[in-house]
């Protein structure tokens, strides 16, 4: 019995194994990785750095870097979960993996780990560009707090991507994810600061997970009061998207494995 238990890989080991092969599969398509790394940094370089009134102001420049960091994490989460799940559902390899004795939680944790690593890597060019070409600044402890806030605020986007992945086929998921991503980016104030929004748009913006993520990370990095609708919104979106993801997962499992 003991010898058998020693031959069974732990959940942690299986998670790392799935994450490693997931990253290898992702890096086999270099353009996907390049887009994740380059686009947010280019957006900062082309749209923020030339506006010296923003780039030379430490507060505004830091908020611009934070906004695009949230966009990088959001786009990575939506595409990684949404497209990966929808594509896997159309391949015979995915049903085979479900028949293996490895727990499904290992695959879920692996997806979160690999997505988190790519999201973290995507932030590095942003920090470099912001540090060199703008007046953005923050203490080290505040930066670490911001990374924690980014990780927390990424949960709704991962779950929204999961929902899209189980709800739609691959070709439809691509279009829907792009619409959702850019819609949330614009309405959430990631491309244009909410201070420039009309009152009605600002009100709508506060209900979006992207705006809530932005404000949460800004609070973690720059301090100040945290509005109640920010943390309530993060909890609400996480709860609702988790319920939707579980419902669609069970529907998909019932259709394909009965």
PDB file of C-alpha atoms in Angstrom:
ATOM      1  CA  UNK A   1       0.000   0.000   0.000  1.00  0.00           C
ATOM      2  CA  UNK A   2       2.831   2.343   0.880  1.00  0.00           C
ATOM      3  CA  UNK A   3       4.732   1.492  -2.291  1.00  0.00           C
ATOM      4  CA  UNK A   4       1.624   2.190  -4.375  1.00  0.00           C
ATOM      5  CA  UNK A   5       1.065   5.543  -2.636  1.00  0.00           C
ATOM      6  CA  UNK A   6       4.642   6.545  -3.364  1.00  0.00           C
ATOM      7  CA  UNK A   7       4.144   5.912  -7.095  1.00  0.00           C
ATOM      8  CA  UNK A   8       1.067   8.153  -7.316  1.00  0.00           C
ATOM      9  CA  UNK A   9       2.099  11.726  -8.226  1.00  0.00           C
ATOM     10  CA  UNK A  10       0.864  14.438  -5.897  1.00  0.00           C
ATOM     11  CA  UNK A  11      -1.551  17.155  -7.025  1.00  0.00           C
ATOM     12  CA  UNK A  12       1.262  19.708  -6.806  1.00  0.00           C
ATOM     13  CA  UNK A  13       3.504  17.641  -9.064  1.00  0.00           C
ATOM     14  CA  UNK A  14       0.729  17.067 -11.589  1.00  0.00           C
ATOM     15  CA  UNK A  15      -0.090  20.779 -11.505  1.00  0.00           C
ATOM     16  CA  UNK A  16       3.499  21.738 -12.289  1.00  0.00           C
ATOM     17  CA  UNK A  17       3.623  19.105 -15.038  1.00  0.00           C
ATOM     18  CA  UNK A  18       0.448  20.355 -16.714  1.00  0.00           C
ATOM     19  CA  UNK A  19       1.595  23.974 -16.333  1.00  0.00           C
ATOM     20  CA  UNK A  20       4.967  23.222 -17.913  1.00  0.00           C
ATOM     21  CA  UNK A  21       3.452  21.534 -20.948  1.00  0.00           C
ATOM     22  CA  UNK A  22       0.817  24.261 -21.193  1.00  0.00           C
ATOM     23  CA  UNK A  23       3.551  26.900 -21.379  1.00  0.00           C
ATOM     24  CA  UNK A  24       5.465  24.833 -23.933  1.00  0.00           C
ATOM     25  CA  UNK A  25       2.348  24.595 -26.087  1.00  0.00           C
ATOM     26  CA  UNK A  26       1.812  28.355 -25.789  1.00  0.00           C
ATOM     27  CA  UNK A  27       5.391  29.200 -26.742  1.00  0.00           C
ATOM     28  CA  UNK A  28       5.064  27.037 -29.846  1.00  0.00           C
ATOM     29  CA  UNK A  29       3.003  29.931 -31.235  1.00  0.00           C
ATOM     30  CA  UNK A  30       5.446  32.821 -30.692  1.00  0.00           C
ATOM     31  CA  UNK A  31       3.135  35.508 -32.067  1.00  0.00           C
ATOM     32  CA  UNK A  32       0.654  34.859 -29.256  1.00  0.00           C
ATOM     33  CA  UNK A  33       3.357  35.412 -26.652  1.00  0.00           C
ATOM     34  CA  UNK A  34       4.787  38.427 -28.471  1.00  0.00           C
ATOM     35  CA  UNK A  35       1.355  40.049 -28.645  1.00  0.00           C
ATOM     36  CA  UNK A  36       0.828  39.542 -24.931  1.00  0.00           C
ATOM     37  CA  UNK A  37       4.219  41.052 -24.101  1.00  0.00           C
ATOM     38  CA  UNK A  38       4.422  43.870 -26.621  1.00  0.00           C
ATOM     39  CA  UNK A  39       0.950  45.365 -27.064  1.00  0.00           C
ATOM     40  CA  UNK A  40       0.475  46.905 -23.563  1.00  0.00           C
ATOM     41  CA  UNK A  41       4.020  48.336 -23.601  1.00  0.00           C
ATOM     42  CA  UNK A  42       3.497  49.769 -27.088  1.00  0.00           C
ATOM     43  CA  UNK A  43       0.214  51.330 -25.989  1.00  0.00           C
ATOM     44  CA  UNK A  44       2.053  53.049 -23.130  1.00  0.00           C
ATOM     45  CA  UNK A  45       4.867  54.130 -25.427  1.00  0.00           C
ATOM     46  CA  UNK A  46       2.657  55.531 -28.194  1.00  0.00           C
ATOM     47  CA  UNK A  47      -0.331  56.936 -26.286  1.00  0.00           C
ATOM     48  CA  UNK A  48       1.005  57.961 -22.872  1.00  0.00           C
ATOM     49  CA  UNK A  49       4.681  58.852 -23.279  1.00  0.00           C
ATOM     50  CA  UNK A  50       4.049  61.555 -25.960  1.00  0.00           C
ATOM     51  CA  UNK A  51       1.524  63.249 -23.646  1.00  0.00           C
ATOM     52  CA  UNK A  52       4.093  64.903 -21.424  1.00  0.00           C
ATOM     53  CA  UNK A  53       1.415  66.447 -19.177  1.00  0.00           C
ATOM     54  CA  UNK A  54       0.569  62.881 -18.164  1.00  0.00           C
ATOM     55  CA  UNK A  55       3.995  61.251 -18.508  1.00  0.00           C
ATOM     56  CA  UNK A  56       5.738  63.891 -16.378  1.00  0.00           C
ATOM     57  CA  UNK A  57       3.187  63.753 -13.582  1.00  0.00           C
ATOM     58  CA  UNK A  58       4.065  60.939 -11.111  1.00  0.00           C
ATOM     59  CA  UNK A  59       0.439  60.295 -10.108  1.00  0.00           C
ATOM     60  CA  UNK A  60      -1.031  60.251 -13.609  1.00  0.00           C
ATOM     61  CA  UNK A  61       1.883  58.308 -15.087  1.00  0.00           C
ATOM     62  CA  UNK A  62       1.668  55.668 -12.366  1.00  0.00           C
ATOM     63  CA  UNK A  63      -2.071  55.292 -12.929  1.00  0.00           C
ATOM     64  CA  UNK A  64      -1.484  54.915 -16.682  1.00  0.00           C
ATOM     65  CA  UNK A  65       1.016  52.098 -16.055  1.00  0.00           C
ATOM     66  CA  UNK A  66      -1.442  50.469 -13.648  1.00  0.00           C
ATOM     67  CA  UNK A  67      -4.327  50.714 -16.132  1.00  0.00           C
ATOM     68  CA  UNK A  68      -2.339  49.048 -18.890  1.00  0.00           C
ATOM     69  CA  UNK A  69      -1.076  46.425 -16.439  1.00  0.00           C
ATOM     70  CA  UNK A  70      -4.684  45.542 -15.678  1.00  0.00           C
ATOM     71  CA  UNK A  71      -5.350  45.379 -19.417  1.00  0.00           C
ATOM     72  CA  UNK A  72      -2.383  43.034 -19.898  1.00  0.00           C
ATOM     73  CA  UNK A  73      -3.602  40.711 -17.157  1.00  0.00           C
ATOM     74  CA  UNK A  74      -7.207  40.892 -18.353  1.00  0.00           C
ATOM     75  CA  UNK A  75      -6.428  40.130 -22.004  1.00  0.00           C
ATOM     76  CA  UNK A  76      -4.082  37.306 -21.033  1.00  0.00           C
ATOM     77  CA  UNK A  77      -6.708  35.753 -18.738  1.00  0.00           C
ATOM     78  CA  UNK A  78      -9.558  36.040 -21.247  1.00  0.00           C
ATOM     79  CA  UNK A  79      -7.589  34.598 -24.147  1.00  0.00           C
ATOM     80  CA  UNK A  80      -5.778  31.922 -22.154  1.00  0.00           C
ATOM     81  CA  UNK A  81      -8.909  30.523 -20.548  1.00  0.00           C
ATOM     82  CA  UNK A  82     -11.491  31.289 -23.218  1.00  0.00           C
ATOM     83  CA  UNK A  83      -9.581  30.152 -26.291  1.00  0.00           C
ATOM     84  CA  UNK A  84      -7.774  27.257 -24.619  1.00  0.00           C
ATOM     85  CA  UNK A  85     -10.972  25.756 -23.240  1.00  0.00           C
ATOM     86  CA  UNK A  86     -13.025  26.268 -26.402  1.00  0.00           C
ATOM     87  CA  UNK A  87     -10.245  24.814 -28.564  1.00  0.00           C
ATOM     88  CA  UNK A  88      -9.703  21.827 -26.268  1.00  0.00           C
ATOM     89  CA  UNK A  89     -13.409  21.018 -26.313  1.00  0.00           C
ATOM     90  CA  UNK A  90     -13.170  20.446 -30.069  1.00  0.00           C
ATOM     91  CA  UNK A  91     -10.168  18.097 -29.818  1.00  0.00           C
ATOM     92  CA  UNK A  92     -10.335  14.374 -28.973  1.00  0.00           C
ATOM     93  CA  UNK A  93      -7.364  14.806 -26.624  1.00  0.00           C
ATOM     94  CA  UNK A  94      -9.424  16.666 -24.001  1.00  0.00           C
ATOM     95  CA  UNK A  95     -11.975  13.861 -23.416  1.00  0.00           C
ATOM     96  CA  UNK A  96      -9.075  11.443 -23.109  1.00  0.00           C
ATOM     97  CA  UNK A  97      -7.455  13.597 -20.419  1.00  0.00           C
ATOM     98  CA  UNK A  98     -10.681  13.524 -18.450  1.00  0.00           C
ATOM     99  CA  UNK A  99     -10.616   9.744 -18.365  1.00  0.00           C
ATOM    100  CA  UNK A 100      -7.218   9.706 -16.668  1.00  0.00           C
ATOM    101  CA  UNK A 101      -7.030   9.202 -12.884  1.00  0.00           C
ATOM    102  CA  UNK A 102      -5.350  12.605 -12.424  1.00  0.00           C
ATOM    103  CA  UNK A 103      -7.679  15.003 -10.571  1.00  0.00           C
ATOM    104  CA  UNK A 104      -9.255  17.766 -12.608  1.00  0.00           C
ATOM    105  CA  UNK A 105      -8.181  20.326 -10.025  1.00  0.00           C
ATOM    106  CA  UNK A 106      -4.565  19.786 -11.144  1.00  0.00           C
ATOM    107  CA  UNK A 107      -5.455  20.964 -14.659  1.00  0.00           C
ATOM    108  CA  UNK A 108      -7.323  23.974 -13.288  1.00  0.00           C
ATOM    109  CA  UNK A 109      -4.443  24.994 -11.028  1.00  0.00           C
ATOM    110  CA  UNK A 110      -2.014  24.467 -13.903  1.00  0.00           C
ATOM    111  CA  UNK A 111      -4.017  26.784 -16.144  1.00  0.00           C
ATOM    112  CA  UNK A 112      -4.102  29.438 -13.424  1.00  0.00           C
ATOM    113  CA  UNK A 113      -0.355  29.058 -12.808  1.00  0.00           C
ATOM    114  CA  UNK A 114       0.655  29.271 -16.461  1.00  0.00           C
ATOM    115  CA  UNK A 115      -1.717  32.183 -17.108  1.00  0.00           C
ATOM    116  CA  UNK A 116      -0.430  33.983 -14.033  1.00  0.00           C
ATOM    117  CA  UNK A 117       3.180  33.558 -15.134  1.00  0.00           C
ATOM    118  CA  UNK A 118       2.432  34.946 -18.601  1.00  0.00           C
ATOM    119  CA  UNK A 119       0.517  37.834 -17.066  1.00  0.00           C
ATOM    120  CA  UNK A 120       3.434  38.619 -14.764  1.00  0.00           C
ATOM    121  CA  UNK A 121       5.873  38.527 -17.677  1.00  0.00           C
ATOM    122  CA  UNK A 122       3.588  40.845 -19.683  1.00  0.00           C
ATOM    123  CA  UNK A 123       3.852  43.479 -16.956  1.00  0.00           C
ATOM    124  CA  UNK A 124       7.661  43.609 -17.055  1.00  0.00           C
ATOM    125  CA  UNK A 125       7.938  45.568 -20.367  1.00  0.00           C
ATOM    126  CA  UNK A 126       5.308  47.990 -19.041  1.00  0.00           C
ATOM    127  CA  UNK A 127       7.297  48.648 -15.885  1.00  0.00           C
ATOM    128  CA  UNK A 128      10.485  49.120 -17.895  1.00  0.00           C
ATOM    129  CA  UNK A 129       8.906  51.567 -20.342  1.00  0.00           C
ATOM    130  CA  UNK A 130       7.125  53.422 -17.544  1.00  0.00           C
ATOM    131  CA  UNK A 131      10.291  53.641 -15.465  1.00  0.00           C
ATOM    132  CA  UNK A 132      12.427  54.940 -18.328  1.00  0.00           C
ATOM    133  CA  UNK A 133      10.087  57.264 -20.212  1.00  0.00           C
ATOM    134  CA  UNK A 134       7.619  58.495 -17.582  1.00  0.00           C
ATOM    135  CA  UNK A 135       7.650  59.821 -14.037  1.00  0.00           C
ATOM    136  CA  UNK A 136       5.757  56.777 -12.710  1.00  0.00           C
ATOM    137  CA  UNK A 137       6.993  55.788  -9.261  1.00  0.00           C
ATOM    138  CA  UNK A 138       6.047  53.595  -6.323  1.00  0.00           C
ATOM    139  CA  UNK A 139       7.827  52.081  -3.289  1.00  0.00           C
ATOM    140  CA  UNK A 140       8.808  48.436  -3.556  1.00  0.00           C
ATOM    141  CA  UNK A 141       6.285  47.332  -0.933  1.00  0.00           C
ATOM    142  CA  UNK A 142       3.529  49.178  -2.787  1.00  0.00           C
ATOM    143  CA  UNK A 143       4.538  47.472  -6.020  1.00  0.00           C
ATOM    144  CA  UNK A 144       4.286  44.089  -4.308  1.00  0.00           C
ATOM    145  CA  UNK A 145       0.871  45.061  -2.935  1.00  0.00           C
ATOM    146  CA  UNK A 146      -0.147  46.023  -6.467  1.00  0.00           C
ATOM    147  CA  UNK A 147       0.883  42.605  -7.778  1.00  0.00           C
ATOM    148  CA  UNK A 148      -1.278  40.951  -5.121  1.00  0.00           C
ATOM    149  CA  UNK A 149      -4.191  43.207  -6.088  1.00  0.00           C
ATOM    150  CA  UNK A 150      -3.639  42.311  -9.739  1.00  0.00           C
ATOM    151  CA  UNK A 151      -3.765  38.617  -8.889  1.00  0.00           C
ATOM    152  CA  UNK A 152      -7.024  39.059  -6.967  1.00  0.00           C
ATOM    153  CA  UNK A 153      -8.639  41.204  -9.642  1.00  0.00           C
ATOM    154  CA  UNK A 154      -7.633  38.699 -12.345  1.00  0.00           C
ATOM    155  CA  UNK A 155      -9.994  36.051 -10.941  1.00  0.00           C
ATOM    156  CA  UNK A 156     -13.173  37.473 -12.553  1.00  0.00           C
ATOM    157  CA  UNK A 157     -11.449  37.665 -15.941  1.00  0.00           C
ATOM    158  CA  UNK A 158     -10.235  34.070 -15.687  1.00  0.00           C
ATOM    159  CA  UNK A 159     -13.736  32.920 -14.824  1.00  0.00           C
ATOM    160  CA  UNK A 160     -15.340  35.032 -17.560  1.00  0.00           C
ATOM    161  CA  UNK A 161     -12.904  33.468 -20.026  1.00  0.00           C
ATOM    162  CA  UNK A 162     -13.827  30.026 -18.676  1.00  0.00           C
ATOM    163  CA  UNK A 163     -17.505  30.808 -19.159  1.00  0.00           C
ATOM    164  CA  UNK A 164     -16.945  31.870 -22.760  1.00  0.00           C
ATOM    165  CA  UNK A 165     -14.806  28.796 -23.409  1.00  0.00           C
ATOM    166  CA  UNK A 166     -17.521  26.385 -22.252  1.00  0.00           C
ATOM    167  CA  UNK A 167     -20.361  28.355 -23.837  1.00  0.00           C
ATOM    168  CA  UNK A 168     -19.060  28.840 -27.376  1.00  0.00           C
ATOM    169  CA  UNK A 169     -17.149  26.982 -30.097  1.00  0.00           C
ATOM    170  CA  UNK A 170     -13.611  28.102 -30.879  1.00  0.00           C
ATOM    171  CA  UNK A 171     -14.346  30.394 -33.843  1.00  0.00           C
ATOM    172  CA  UNK A 172     -17.141  32.187 -32.022  1.00  0.00           C
ATOM    173  CA  UNK A 173     -15.075  32.448 -28.829  1.00  0.00           C
ATOM    174  CA  UNK A 174     -12.348  34.402 -30.648  1.00  0.00           C
ATOM    175  CA  UNK A 175     -14.767  37.117 -31.739  1.00  0.00           C
ATOM    176  CA  UNK A 176     -16.610  37.299 -28.416  1.00  0.00           C
ATOM    177  CA  UNK A 177     -13.397  37.520 -26.392  1.00  0.00           C
ATOM    178  CA  UNK A 178     -12.130  40.383 -28.543  1.00  0.00           C
ATOM    179  CA  UNK A 179     -15.393  42.283 -28.135  1.00  0.00           C
ATOM    180  CA  UNK A 180     -15.476  41.661 -24.384  1.00  0.00           C
ATOM    181  CA  UNK A 181     -11.807  42.563 -23.943  1.00  0.00           C
ATOM    182  CA  UNK A 182     -11.870  45.880 -25.777  1.00  0.00           C
ATOM    183  CA  UNK A 183     -15.325  46.755 -24.442  1.00  0.00           C
ATOM    184  CA  UNK A 184     -14.199  46.264 -20.857  1.00  0.00           C
ATOM    185  CA  UNK A 185     -10.947  48.110 -21.563  1.00  0.00           C
ATOM    186  CA  UNK A 186     -12.658  51.234 -22.902  1.00  0.00           C
ATOM    187  CA  UNK A 187     -15.598  51.316 -20.494  1.00  0.00           C
ATOM    188  CA  UNK A 188     -13.374  50.357 -17.557  1.00  0.00           C
ATOM    189  CA  UNK A 189     -11.052  53.307 -18.023  1.00  0.00           C
ATOM    190  CA  UNK A 190      -7.988  51.304 -19.014  1.00  0.00           C
ATOM    191  CA  UNK A 191      -7.360  53.284 -22.213  1.00  0.00           C
ATOM    192  CA  UNK A 192      -8.921  56.594 -21.189  1.00  0.00           C
ATOM    193  CA  UNK A 193      -8.928  57.781 -17.554  1.00  0.00           C
ATOM    194  CA  UNK A 194     -12.412  57.793 -15.988  1.00  0.00           C
ATOM    195  CA  UNK A 195     -11.965  61.419 -14.985  1.00  0.00           C
ATOM    196  CA  UNK A 196     -12.679  62.258 -18.638  1.00  0.00           C
ATOM    197  CA  UNK A 197     -15.888  60.205 -18.744  1.00  0.00           C
ATOM    198  CA  UNK A 198     -19.348  61.724 -18.872  1.00  0.00           C
ATOM    199  CA  UNK A 199     -21.348  61.185 -15.689  1.00  0.00           C
ATOM    200  CA  UNK A 200     -23.542  58.453 -17.195  1.00  0.00           C
ATOM    201  CA  UNK A 201     -20.518  56.598 -18.571  1.00  0.00           C
ATOM    202  CA  UNK A 202     -18.682  56.897 -15.267  1.00  0.00           C
ATOM    203  CA  UNK A 203     -21.681  55.360 -13.501  1.00  0.00           C
ATOM    204  CA  UNK A 204     -21.804  52.434 -15.924  1.00  0.00           C
ATOM    205  CA  UNK A 205     -18.038  52.028 -15.672  1.00  0.00           C
ATOM    206  CA  UNK A 206     -18.203  51.385 -11.925  1.00  0.00           C
ATOM    207  CA  UNK A 207     -20.197  48.203 -12.560  1.00  0.00           C
ATOM    208  CA  UNK A 208     -17.509  46.665 -14.794  1.00  0.00           C
ATOM    209  CA  UNK A 209     -14.800  44.301 -13.471  1.00  0.00           C
ATOM    210  CA  UNK A 210     -12.126  46.202 -15.393  1.00  0.00           C
ATOM    211  CA  UNK A 211     -12.889  49.501 -13.637  1.00  0.00           C
ATOM    212  CA  UNK A 212     -13.043  47.738 -10.283  1.00  0.00           C
ATOM    213  CA  UNK A 213      -9.699  46.034 -10.955  1.00  0.00           C
ATOM    214  CA  UNK A 214      -8.145  49.355 -11.952  1.00  0.00           C
ATOM    215  CA  UNK A 215      -9.292  51.099  -8.801  1.00  0.00           C
ATOM    216  CA  UNK A 216      -8.233  48.185  -6.592  1.00  0.00           C
ATOM    217  CA  UNK A 217      -4.686  48.153  -7.961  1.00  0.00           C
ATOM    218  CA  UNK A 218      -4.418  51.957  -7.816  1.00  0.00           C
ATOM    219  CA  UNK A 219      -5.470  51.823  -4.171  1.00  0.00           C
ATOM    220  CA  UNK A 220      -2.870  49.115  -3.461  1.00  0.00           C
ATOM    221  CA  UNK A 221      -0.057  51.054  -5.162  1.00  0.00           C
ATOM    222  CA  UNK A 222      -0.912  54.673  -4.372  1.00  0.00           C
ATOM    223  CA  UNK A 223      -2.974  54.336  -1.216  1.00  0.00           C
ATOM    224  CA  UNK A 224      -5.977  56.478  -0.328  1.00  0.00           C
ATOM    225  CA  UNK A 225      -9.570  55.426   0.398  1.00  0.00           C
ATOM    226  CA  UNK A 226     -11.026  52.315  -1.210  1.00  0.00           C
ATOM    227  CA  UNK A 227     -14.589  52.866  -2.400  1.00  0.00           C
ATOM    228  CA  UNK A 228     -17.073  50.201  -1.287  1.00  0.00           C
ATOM    229  CA  UNK A 229     -18.212  49.441  -4.827  1.00  0.00           C
ATOM    230  CA  UNK A 230     -14.690  48.342  -5.774  1.00  0.00           C
ATOM    231  CA  UNK A 231     -14.339  45.368  -3.425  1.00  0.00           C
ATOM    232  CA  UNK A 232     -18.044  44.550  -3.568  1.00  0.00           C
ATOM    233  CA  UNK A 233     -17.824  44.480  -7.355  1.00  0.00           C
ATOM    234  CA  UNK A 234     -14.766  42.206  -7.371  1.00  0.00           C
ATOM    235  CA  UNK A 235     -16.501  39.761  -5.010  1.00  0.00           C
ATOM    236  CA  UNK A 236     -19.769  39.917  -6.967  1.00  0.00           C
ATOM    237  CA  UNK A 237     -18.149  39.368 -10.376  1.00  0.00           C
ATOM    238  CA  UNK A 238     -16.034  36.513  -9.018  1.00  0.00           C
ATOM    239  CA  UNK A 239     -19.072  34.833  -7.487  1.00  0.00           C
ATOM    240  CA  UNK A 240     -21.355  35.262 -10.500  1.00  0.00           C
ATOM    241  CA  UNK A 241     -18.757  34.236 -13.075  1.00  0.00           C
ATOM    242  CA  UNK A 242     -17.767  31.215 -10.958  1.00  0.00           C
ATOM    243  CA  UNK A 243     -21.399  30.096 -10.792  1.00  0.00           C
ATOM    244  CA  UNK A 244     -21.773  30.541 -14.569  1.00  0.00           C
ATOM    245  CA  UNK A 245     -18.530  28.675 -15.261  1.00  0.00           C
ATOM    246  CA  UNK A 246     -19.557  25.735 -13.069  1.00  0.00           C
ATOM    247  CA  UNK A 247     -23.013  25.603 -14.642  1.00  0.00           C
ATOM    248  CA  UNK A 248     -21.625  25.577 -18.170  1.00  0.00           C
ATOM    249  CA  UNK A 249     -18.944  23.049 -17.222  1.00  0.00           C
ATOM    250  CA  UNK A 250     -21.573  20.642 -15.932  1.00  0.00           C
ATOM    251  CA  UNK A 251     -23.737  21.203 -19.012  1.00  0.00           C
ATOM    252  CA  UNK A 252     -20.764  20.507 -21.265  1.00  0.00           C
ATOM    253  CA  UNK A 253     -19.818  17.412 -19.285  1.00  0.00           C
ATOM    254  CA  UNK A 254     -23.392  16.129 -19.436  1.00  0.00           C
ATOM    255  CA  UNK A 255     -23.608  16.585 -23.206  1.00  0.00           C
ATOM    256  CA  UNK A 256     -20.260  15.010 -24.031  1.00  0.00           C
ATOM    257  CA  UNK A 257     -19.868  12.203 -21.531  1.00  0.00           C
ATOM    258  CA  UNK A 258     -23.282  10.640 -21.091  1.00  0.00           C
TER     259      UNK A 258
END
